[in-house]
mmCIF file of C-alpha atoms and ligand atoms in Angstrom:
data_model
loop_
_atom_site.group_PDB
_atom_site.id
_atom_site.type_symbol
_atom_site.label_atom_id
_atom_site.label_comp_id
_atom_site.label_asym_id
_atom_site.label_seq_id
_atom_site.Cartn_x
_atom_site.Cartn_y
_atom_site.Cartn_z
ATOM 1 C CA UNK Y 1437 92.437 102.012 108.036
ATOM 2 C CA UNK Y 1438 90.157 100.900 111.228
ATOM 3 C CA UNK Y 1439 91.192 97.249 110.061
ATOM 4 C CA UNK Y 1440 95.302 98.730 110.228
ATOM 5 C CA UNK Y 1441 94.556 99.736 113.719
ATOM 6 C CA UNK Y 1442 93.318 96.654 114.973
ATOM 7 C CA UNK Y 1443 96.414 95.268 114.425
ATOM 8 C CA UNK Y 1444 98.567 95.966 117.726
ATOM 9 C CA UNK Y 1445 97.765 94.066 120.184
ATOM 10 C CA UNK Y 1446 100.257 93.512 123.696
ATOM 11 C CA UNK Y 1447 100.962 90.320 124.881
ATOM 12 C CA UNK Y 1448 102.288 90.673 128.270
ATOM 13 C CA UNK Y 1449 100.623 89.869 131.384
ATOM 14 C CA UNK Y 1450 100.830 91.741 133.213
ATOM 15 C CA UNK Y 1451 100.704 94.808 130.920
ATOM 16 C CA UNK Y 1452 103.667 96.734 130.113
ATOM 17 C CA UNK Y 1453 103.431 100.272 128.880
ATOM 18 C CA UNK Y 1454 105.830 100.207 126.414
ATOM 19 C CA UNK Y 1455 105.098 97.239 124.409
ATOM 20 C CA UNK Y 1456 102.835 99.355 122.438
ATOM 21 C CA UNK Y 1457 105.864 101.711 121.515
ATOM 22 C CA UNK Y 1458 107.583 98.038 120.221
ATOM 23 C CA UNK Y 1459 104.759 96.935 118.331
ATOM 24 C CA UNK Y 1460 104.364 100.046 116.485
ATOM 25 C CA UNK Y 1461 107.757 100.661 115.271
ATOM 26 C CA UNK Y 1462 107.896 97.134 114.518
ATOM 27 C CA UNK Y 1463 105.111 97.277 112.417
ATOM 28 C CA UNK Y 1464 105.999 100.586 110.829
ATOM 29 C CA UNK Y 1465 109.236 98.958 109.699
ATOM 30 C CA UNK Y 1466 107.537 96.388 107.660
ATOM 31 C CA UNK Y 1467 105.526 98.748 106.525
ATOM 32 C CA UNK Y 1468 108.159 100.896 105.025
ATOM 33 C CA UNK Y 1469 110.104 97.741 104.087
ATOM 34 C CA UNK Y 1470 107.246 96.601 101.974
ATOM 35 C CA UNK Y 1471 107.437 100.259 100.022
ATOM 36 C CA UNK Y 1472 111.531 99.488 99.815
ATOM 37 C CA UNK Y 1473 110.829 96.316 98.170
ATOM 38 C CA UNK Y 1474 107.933 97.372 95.330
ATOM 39 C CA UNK Y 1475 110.733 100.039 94.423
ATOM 40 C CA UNK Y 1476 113.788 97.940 94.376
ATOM 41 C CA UNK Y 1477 111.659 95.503 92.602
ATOM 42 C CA UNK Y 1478 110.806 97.978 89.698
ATOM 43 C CA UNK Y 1479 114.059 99.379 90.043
ATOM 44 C CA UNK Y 1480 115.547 95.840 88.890
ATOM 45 C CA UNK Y 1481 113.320 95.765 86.322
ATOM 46 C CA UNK Y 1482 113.671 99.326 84.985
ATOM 47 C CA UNK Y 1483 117.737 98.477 84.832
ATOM 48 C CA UNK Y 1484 117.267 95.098 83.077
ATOM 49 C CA UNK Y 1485 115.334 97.265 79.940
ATOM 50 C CA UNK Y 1486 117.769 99.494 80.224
ATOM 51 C CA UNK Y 1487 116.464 102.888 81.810
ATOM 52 C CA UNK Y 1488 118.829 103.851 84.245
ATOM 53 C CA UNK Y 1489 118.053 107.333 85.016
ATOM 54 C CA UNK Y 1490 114.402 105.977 85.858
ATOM 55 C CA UNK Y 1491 115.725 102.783 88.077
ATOM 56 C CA UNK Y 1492 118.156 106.005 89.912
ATOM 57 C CA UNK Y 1493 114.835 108.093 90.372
ATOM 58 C CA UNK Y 1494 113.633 104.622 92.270
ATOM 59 C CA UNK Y 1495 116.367 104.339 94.675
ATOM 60 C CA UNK Y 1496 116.460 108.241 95.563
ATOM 61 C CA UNK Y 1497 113.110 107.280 96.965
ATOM 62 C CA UNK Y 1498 114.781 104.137 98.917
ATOM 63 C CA UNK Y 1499 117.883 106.459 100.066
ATOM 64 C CA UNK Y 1500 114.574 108.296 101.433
ATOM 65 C CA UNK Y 1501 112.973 105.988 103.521
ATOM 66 C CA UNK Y 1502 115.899 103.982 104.835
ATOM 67 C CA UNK Y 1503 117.063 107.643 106.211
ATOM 68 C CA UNK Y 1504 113.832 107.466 108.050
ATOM 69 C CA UNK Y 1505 114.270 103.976 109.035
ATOM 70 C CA UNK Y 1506 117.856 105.109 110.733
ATOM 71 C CA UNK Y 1507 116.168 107.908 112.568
ATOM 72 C CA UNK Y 1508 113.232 105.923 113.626
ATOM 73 C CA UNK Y 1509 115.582 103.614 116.353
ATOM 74 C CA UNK Y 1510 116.085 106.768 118.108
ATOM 75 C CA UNK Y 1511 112.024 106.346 118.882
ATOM 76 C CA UNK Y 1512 112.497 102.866 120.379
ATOM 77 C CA UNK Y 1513 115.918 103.592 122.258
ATOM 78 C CA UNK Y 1514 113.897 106.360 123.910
ATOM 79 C CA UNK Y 1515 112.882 102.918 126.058
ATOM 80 C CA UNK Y 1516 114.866 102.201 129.261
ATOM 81 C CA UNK Y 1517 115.880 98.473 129.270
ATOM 82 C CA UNK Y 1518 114.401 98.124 132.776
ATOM 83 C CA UNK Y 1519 111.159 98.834 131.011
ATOM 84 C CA UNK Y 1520 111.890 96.576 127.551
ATOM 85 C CA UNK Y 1521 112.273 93.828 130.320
ATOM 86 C CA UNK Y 1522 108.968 94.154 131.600
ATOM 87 C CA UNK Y 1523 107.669 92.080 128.174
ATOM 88 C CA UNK Y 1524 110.977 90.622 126.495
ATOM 89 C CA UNK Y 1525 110.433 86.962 127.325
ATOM 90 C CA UNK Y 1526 106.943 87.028 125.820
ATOM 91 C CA UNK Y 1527 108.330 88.111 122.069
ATOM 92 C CA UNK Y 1528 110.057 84.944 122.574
ATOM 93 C CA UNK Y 1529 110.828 83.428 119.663
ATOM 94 C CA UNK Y 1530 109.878 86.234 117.537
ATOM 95 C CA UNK Y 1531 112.729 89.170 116.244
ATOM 96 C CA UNK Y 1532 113.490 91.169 113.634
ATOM 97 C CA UNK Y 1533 115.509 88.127 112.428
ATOM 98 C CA UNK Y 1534 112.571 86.446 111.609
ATOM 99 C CA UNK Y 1535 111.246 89.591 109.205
ATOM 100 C CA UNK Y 1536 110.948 87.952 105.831
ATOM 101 C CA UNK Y 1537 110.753 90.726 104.129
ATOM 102 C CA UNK Y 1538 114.319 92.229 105.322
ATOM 103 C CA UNK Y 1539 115.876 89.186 103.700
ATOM 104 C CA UNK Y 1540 113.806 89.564 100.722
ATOM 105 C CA UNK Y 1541 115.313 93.321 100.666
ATOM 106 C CA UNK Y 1542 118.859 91.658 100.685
ATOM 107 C CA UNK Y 1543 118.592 89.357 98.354
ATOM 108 C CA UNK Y 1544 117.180 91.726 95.518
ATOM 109 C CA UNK Y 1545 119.513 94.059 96.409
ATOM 110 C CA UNK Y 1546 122.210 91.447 95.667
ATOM 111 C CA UNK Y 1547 123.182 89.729 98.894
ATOM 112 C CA UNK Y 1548 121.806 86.237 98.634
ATOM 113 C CA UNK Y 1549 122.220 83.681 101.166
ATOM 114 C CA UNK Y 1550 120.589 80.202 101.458
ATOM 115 C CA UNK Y 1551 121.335 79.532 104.322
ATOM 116 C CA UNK Y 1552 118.546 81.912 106.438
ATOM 117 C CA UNK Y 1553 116.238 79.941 104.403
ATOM 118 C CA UNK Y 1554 116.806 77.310 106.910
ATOM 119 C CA UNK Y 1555 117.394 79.136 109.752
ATOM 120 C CA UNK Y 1556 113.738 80.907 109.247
ATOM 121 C CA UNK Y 1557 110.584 79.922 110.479
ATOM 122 C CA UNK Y 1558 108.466 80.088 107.448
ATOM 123 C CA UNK Y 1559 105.354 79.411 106.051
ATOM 124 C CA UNK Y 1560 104.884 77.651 102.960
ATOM 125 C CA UNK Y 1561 104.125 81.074 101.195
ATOM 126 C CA UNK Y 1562 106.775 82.932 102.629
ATOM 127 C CA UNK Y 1563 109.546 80.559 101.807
ATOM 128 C CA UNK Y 1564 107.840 80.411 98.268
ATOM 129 C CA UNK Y 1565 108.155 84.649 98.352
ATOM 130 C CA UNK Y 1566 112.276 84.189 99.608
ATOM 131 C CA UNK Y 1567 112.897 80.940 97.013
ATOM 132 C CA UNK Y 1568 111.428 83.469 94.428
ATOM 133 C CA UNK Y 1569 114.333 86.290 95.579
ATOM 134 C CA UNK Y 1570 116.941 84.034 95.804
ATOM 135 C CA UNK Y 1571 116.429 82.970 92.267
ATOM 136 C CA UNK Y 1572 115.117 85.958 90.297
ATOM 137 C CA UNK Y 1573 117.579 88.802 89.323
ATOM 138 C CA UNK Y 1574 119.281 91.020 91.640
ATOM 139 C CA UNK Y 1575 119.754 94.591 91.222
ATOM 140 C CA UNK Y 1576 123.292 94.106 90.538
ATOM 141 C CA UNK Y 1577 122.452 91.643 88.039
ATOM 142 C CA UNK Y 1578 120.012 94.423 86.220
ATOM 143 C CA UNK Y 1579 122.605 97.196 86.559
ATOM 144 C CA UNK Y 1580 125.589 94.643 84.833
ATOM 145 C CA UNK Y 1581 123.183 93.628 81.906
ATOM 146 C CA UNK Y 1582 122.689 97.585 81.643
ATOM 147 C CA UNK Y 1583 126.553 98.321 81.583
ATOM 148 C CA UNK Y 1584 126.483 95.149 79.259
ATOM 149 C CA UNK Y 1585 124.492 96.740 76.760
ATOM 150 C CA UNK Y 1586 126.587 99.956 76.710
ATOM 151 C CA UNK Y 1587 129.555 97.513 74.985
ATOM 152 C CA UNK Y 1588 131.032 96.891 78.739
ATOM 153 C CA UNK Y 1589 131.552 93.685 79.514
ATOM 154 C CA UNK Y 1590 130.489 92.232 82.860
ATOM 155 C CA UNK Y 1591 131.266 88.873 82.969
ATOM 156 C CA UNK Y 1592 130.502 86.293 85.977
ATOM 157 C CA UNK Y 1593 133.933 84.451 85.863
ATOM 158 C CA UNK Y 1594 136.259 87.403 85.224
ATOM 159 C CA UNK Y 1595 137.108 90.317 87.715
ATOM 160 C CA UNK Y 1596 139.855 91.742 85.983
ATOM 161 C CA UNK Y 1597 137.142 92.221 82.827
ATOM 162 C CA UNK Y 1598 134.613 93.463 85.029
ATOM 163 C CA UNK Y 1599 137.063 95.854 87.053
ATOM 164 C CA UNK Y 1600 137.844 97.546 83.768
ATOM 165 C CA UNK Y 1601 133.985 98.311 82.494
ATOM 166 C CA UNK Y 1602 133.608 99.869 86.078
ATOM 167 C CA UNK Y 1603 136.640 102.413 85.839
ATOM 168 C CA UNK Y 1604 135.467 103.122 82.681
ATOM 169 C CA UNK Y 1605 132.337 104.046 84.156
ATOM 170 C CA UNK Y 1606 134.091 106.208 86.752
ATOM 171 C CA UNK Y 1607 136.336 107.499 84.535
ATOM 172 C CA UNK Y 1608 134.511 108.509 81.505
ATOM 173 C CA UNK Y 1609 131.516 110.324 83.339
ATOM 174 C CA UNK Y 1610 130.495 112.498 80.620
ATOM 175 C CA UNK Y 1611 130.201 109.179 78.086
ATOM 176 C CA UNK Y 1612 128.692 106.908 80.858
ATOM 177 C CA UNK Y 1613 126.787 109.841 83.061
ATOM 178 C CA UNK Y 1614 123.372 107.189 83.520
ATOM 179 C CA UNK Y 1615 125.221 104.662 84.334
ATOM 180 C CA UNK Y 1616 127.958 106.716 86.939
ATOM 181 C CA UNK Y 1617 124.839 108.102 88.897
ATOM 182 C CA UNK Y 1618 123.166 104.951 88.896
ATOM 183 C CA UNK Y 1619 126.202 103.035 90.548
ATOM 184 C CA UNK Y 1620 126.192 105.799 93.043
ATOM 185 C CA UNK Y 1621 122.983 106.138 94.001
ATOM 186 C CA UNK Y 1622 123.442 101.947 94.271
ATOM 187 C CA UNK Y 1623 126.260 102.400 96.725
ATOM 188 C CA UNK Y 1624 124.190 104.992 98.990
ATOM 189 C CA UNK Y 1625 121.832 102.043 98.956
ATOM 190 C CA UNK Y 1626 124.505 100.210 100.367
ATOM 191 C CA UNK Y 1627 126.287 102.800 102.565
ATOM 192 C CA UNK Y 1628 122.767 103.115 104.231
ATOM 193 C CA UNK Y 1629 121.886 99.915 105.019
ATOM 194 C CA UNK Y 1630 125.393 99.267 106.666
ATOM 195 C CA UNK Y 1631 124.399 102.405 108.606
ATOM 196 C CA UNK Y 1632 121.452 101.002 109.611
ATOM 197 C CA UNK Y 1633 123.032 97.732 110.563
ATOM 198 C CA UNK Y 1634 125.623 99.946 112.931
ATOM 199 C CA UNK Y 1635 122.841 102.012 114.334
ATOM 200 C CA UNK Y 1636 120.541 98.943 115.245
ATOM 201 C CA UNK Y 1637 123.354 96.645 117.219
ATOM 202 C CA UNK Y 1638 124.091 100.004 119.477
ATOM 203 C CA UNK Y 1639 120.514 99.962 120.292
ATOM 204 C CA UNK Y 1640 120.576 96.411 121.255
ATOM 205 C CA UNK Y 1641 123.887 96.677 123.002
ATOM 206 C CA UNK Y 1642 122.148 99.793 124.990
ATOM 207 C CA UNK Y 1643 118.743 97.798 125.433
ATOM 208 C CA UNK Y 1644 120.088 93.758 126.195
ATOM 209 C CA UNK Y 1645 123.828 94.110 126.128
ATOM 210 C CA UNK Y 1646 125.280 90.744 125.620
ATOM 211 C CA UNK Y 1647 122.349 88.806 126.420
ATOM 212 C CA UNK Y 1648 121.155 86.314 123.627
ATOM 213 C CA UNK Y 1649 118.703 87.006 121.006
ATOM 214 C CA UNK Y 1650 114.870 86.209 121.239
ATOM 215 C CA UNK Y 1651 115.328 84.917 117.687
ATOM 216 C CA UNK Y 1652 117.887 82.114 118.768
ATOM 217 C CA UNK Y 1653 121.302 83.722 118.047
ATOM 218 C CA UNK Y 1654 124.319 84.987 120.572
ATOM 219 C CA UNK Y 1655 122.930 88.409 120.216
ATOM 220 C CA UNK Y 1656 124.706 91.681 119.901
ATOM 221 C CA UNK Y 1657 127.734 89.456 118.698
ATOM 222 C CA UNK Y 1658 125.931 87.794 115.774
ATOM 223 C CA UNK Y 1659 125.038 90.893 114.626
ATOM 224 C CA UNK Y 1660 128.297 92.921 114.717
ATOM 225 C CA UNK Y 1661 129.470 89.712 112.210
ATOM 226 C CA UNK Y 1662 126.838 91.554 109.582
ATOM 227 C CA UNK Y 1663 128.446 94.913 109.862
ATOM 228 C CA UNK Y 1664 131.174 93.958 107.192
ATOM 229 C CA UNK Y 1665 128.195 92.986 104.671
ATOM 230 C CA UNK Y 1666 128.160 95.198 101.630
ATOM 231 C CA UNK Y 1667 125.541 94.640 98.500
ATOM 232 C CA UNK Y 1668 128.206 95.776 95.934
ATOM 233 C CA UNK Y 1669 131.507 95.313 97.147
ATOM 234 C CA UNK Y 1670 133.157 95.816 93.476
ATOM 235 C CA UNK Y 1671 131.710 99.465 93.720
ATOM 236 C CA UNK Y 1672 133.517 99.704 96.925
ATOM 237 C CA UNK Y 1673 136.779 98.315 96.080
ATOM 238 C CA UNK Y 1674 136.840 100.598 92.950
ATOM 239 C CA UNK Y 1675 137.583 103.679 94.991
ATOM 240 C CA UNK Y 1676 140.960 101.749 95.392
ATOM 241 C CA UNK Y 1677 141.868 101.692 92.342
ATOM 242 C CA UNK Y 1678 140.667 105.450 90.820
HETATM 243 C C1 LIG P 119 114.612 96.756 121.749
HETATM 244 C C2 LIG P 119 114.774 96.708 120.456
HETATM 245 C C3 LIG P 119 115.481 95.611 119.731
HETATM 246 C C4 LIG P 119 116.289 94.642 120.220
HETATM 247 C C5 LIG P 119 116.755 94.401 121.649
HETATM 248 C C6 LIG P 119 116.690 93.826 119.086
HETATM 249 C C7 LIG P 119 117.513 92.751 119.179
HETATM 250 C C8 LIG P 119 117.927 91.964 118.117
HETATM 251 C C9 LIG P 119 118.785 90.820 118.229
HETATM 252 C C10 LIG P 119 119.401 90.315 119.521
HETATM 253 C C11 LIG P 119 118.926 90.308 116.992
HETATM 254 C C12 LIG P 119 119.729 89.065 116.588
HETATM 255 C C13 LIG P 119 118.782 87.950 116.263
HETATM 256 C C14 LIG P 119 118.149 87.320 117.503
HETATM 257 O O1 LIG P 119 117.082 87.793 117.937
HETATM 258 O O2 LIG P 119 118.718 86.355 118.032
HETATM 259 C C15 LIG P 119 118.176 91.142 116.075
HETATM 260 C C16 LIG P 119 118.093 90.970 114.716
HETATM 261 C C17 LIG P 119 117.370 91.763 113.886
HETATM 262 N N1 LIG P 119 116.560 92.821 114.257
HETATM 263 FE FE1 LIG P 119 116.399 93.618 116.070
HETATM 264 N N2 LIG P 119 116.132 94.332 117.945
HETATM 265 C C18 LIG P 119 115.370 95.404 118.297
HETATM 266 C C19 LIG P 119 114.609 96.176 117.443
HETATM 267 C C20 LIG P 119 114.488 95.982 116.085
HETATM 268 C C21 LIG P 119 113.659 96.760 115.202
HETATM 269 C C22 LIG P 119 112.791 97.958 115.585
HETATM 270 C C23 LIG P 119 113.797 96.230 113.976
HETATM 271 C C24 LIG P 119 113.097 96.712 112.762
HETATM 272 C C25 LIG P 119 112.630 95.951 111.841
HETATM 273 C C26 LIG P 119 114.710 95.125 114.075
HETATM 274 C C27 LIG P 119 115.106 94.333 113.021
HETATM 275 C C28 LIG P 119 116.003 93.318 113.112
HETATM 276 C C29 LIG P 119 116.465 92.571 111.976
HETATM 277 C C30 LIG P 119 116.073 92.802 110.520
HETATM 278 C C31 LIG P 119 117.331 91.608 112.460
HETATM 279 C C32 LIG P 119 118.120 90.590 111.633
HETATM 280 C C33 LIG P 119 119.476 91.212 111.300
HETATM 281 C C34 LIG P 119 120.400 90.260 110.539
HETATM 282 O O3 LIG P 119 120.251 89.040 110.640
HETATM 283 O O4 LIG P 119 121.300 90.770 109.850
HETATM 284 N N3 LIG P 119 115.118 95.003 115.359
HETATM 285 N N4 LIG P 119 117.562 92.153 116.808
#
């Protein structure tokens, strides 16, 4: 624990009093990310042997911490941007765009995309850590093998096929009751990450407004272009068509 609290250490010269307050929260993020991640992990693996009530048990505990990780930007917005400038352009180029282990969270969860793999700065380990993400099985993947196994066909190249097996789900509860609560508890996952999303670009509205991001992009507008980003869109687009 002494070794934990060694660990924040300002940058600015001169000091600024609340770069302690952005340290901390960043680190507590990551830690509670890295918690997220051992649980989605088991969680994929716990759907891919085909215990669903156990991988829904996982991601209660997920829905648990990513309610604290909402709440927890009201503890850095409680900064005045006057005060956030005082240190800003020594974070420079480091952001929560750079956290490795946020994309790692998306791309188990089902939202893979190359593309930040060059737009990172990464060490030979970490890219190792995201190659390994963007390759291995998703939870979505975990939870159609499941549905697979329960003689409903979820097949890569056909929708229509796929649609079906998921109103079945919905429709025949009592039949598929595992497999109903586990898509639901995988759209909360969803529901509350977008609600994170939301929650973080109003804080960074409130702190920079449109200024550019200290991890290279335009800013507040790159990341209202994520809002729209959902982990299991088919879930979503279901409710259309009960
Ligand atoms: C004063 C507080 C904050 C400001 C002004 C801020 C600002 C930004 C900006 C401008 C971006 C876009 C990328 C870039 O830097 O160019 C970004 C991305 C991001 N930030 Fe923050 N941020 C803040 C706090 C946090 C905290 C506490 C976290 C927690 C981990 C966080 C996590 C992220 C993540 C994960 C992204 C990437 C989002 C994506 O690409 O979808 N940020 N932030």
């Amino acid at each position: 624990m002494g070794e934990l609290l060694t660990l924040q250490q300002p940058q600015a010269t001169p000091s600024a009093h609340d770069e302690l307050l952005f340290i901390v929260v960043h680190q507590a993020y990551e830690l509670w990310f890295k918690l997220i991640l051992h649980e989605l992990s088991a969680g994929v693996e716990e759907t891919i042997s085909g215990a669903p009530a156990r991988a829904r048990h996982l991601l209660e505990r997920v829905h648990a911490i990513e309610r604290v990780l909402i709440e927890q930007v009201a503890v850095l917005e409680s900064m005045s941007p006057q005060d956030f400038l005082e240190f800003r352009t020594s974070l420079a180029p480091a952001s929560g765009f750079q956290s490795v282990q946020f994309r790692e969270i998306e791309f188990v969860s089902g939202l893979k995309e190359r593309g930040y793999l060059e737009r990172l700065e990464l060490d030979s380990e970490d890219r190792a850590r995201l190659e390994q993400r963007l390759t291995g099985p998703t939870l979505w993947d975990g939870f159609c093998s499941l549905l697979g196994g329960r003689g409903l066909p979820m097949p890569d190249d056909d929708e229509r096929t796929r649609r079906e097996s998921l109103l079945r789900v919905a429709r025949e509860r009592q039949e598929f009751s595992d497999e109903f609560y586990l898509s639901e508890a995988l759209l909360t996952h969803d529901e509350l990450f977008a609600i994170w999303r939301q929650r973080h670009v109003l804080m960074v509205e409130r702190q920079i407004g449109t200024k550019s991001g200290t991890g290279g992009t335009t800013g507040a507008a790159y990341l209202r272009s994520t809002l729209d980003k959902r982990f299991y869109p088919e879930l979503w687009e279901l409710r259309s068509y009960l």
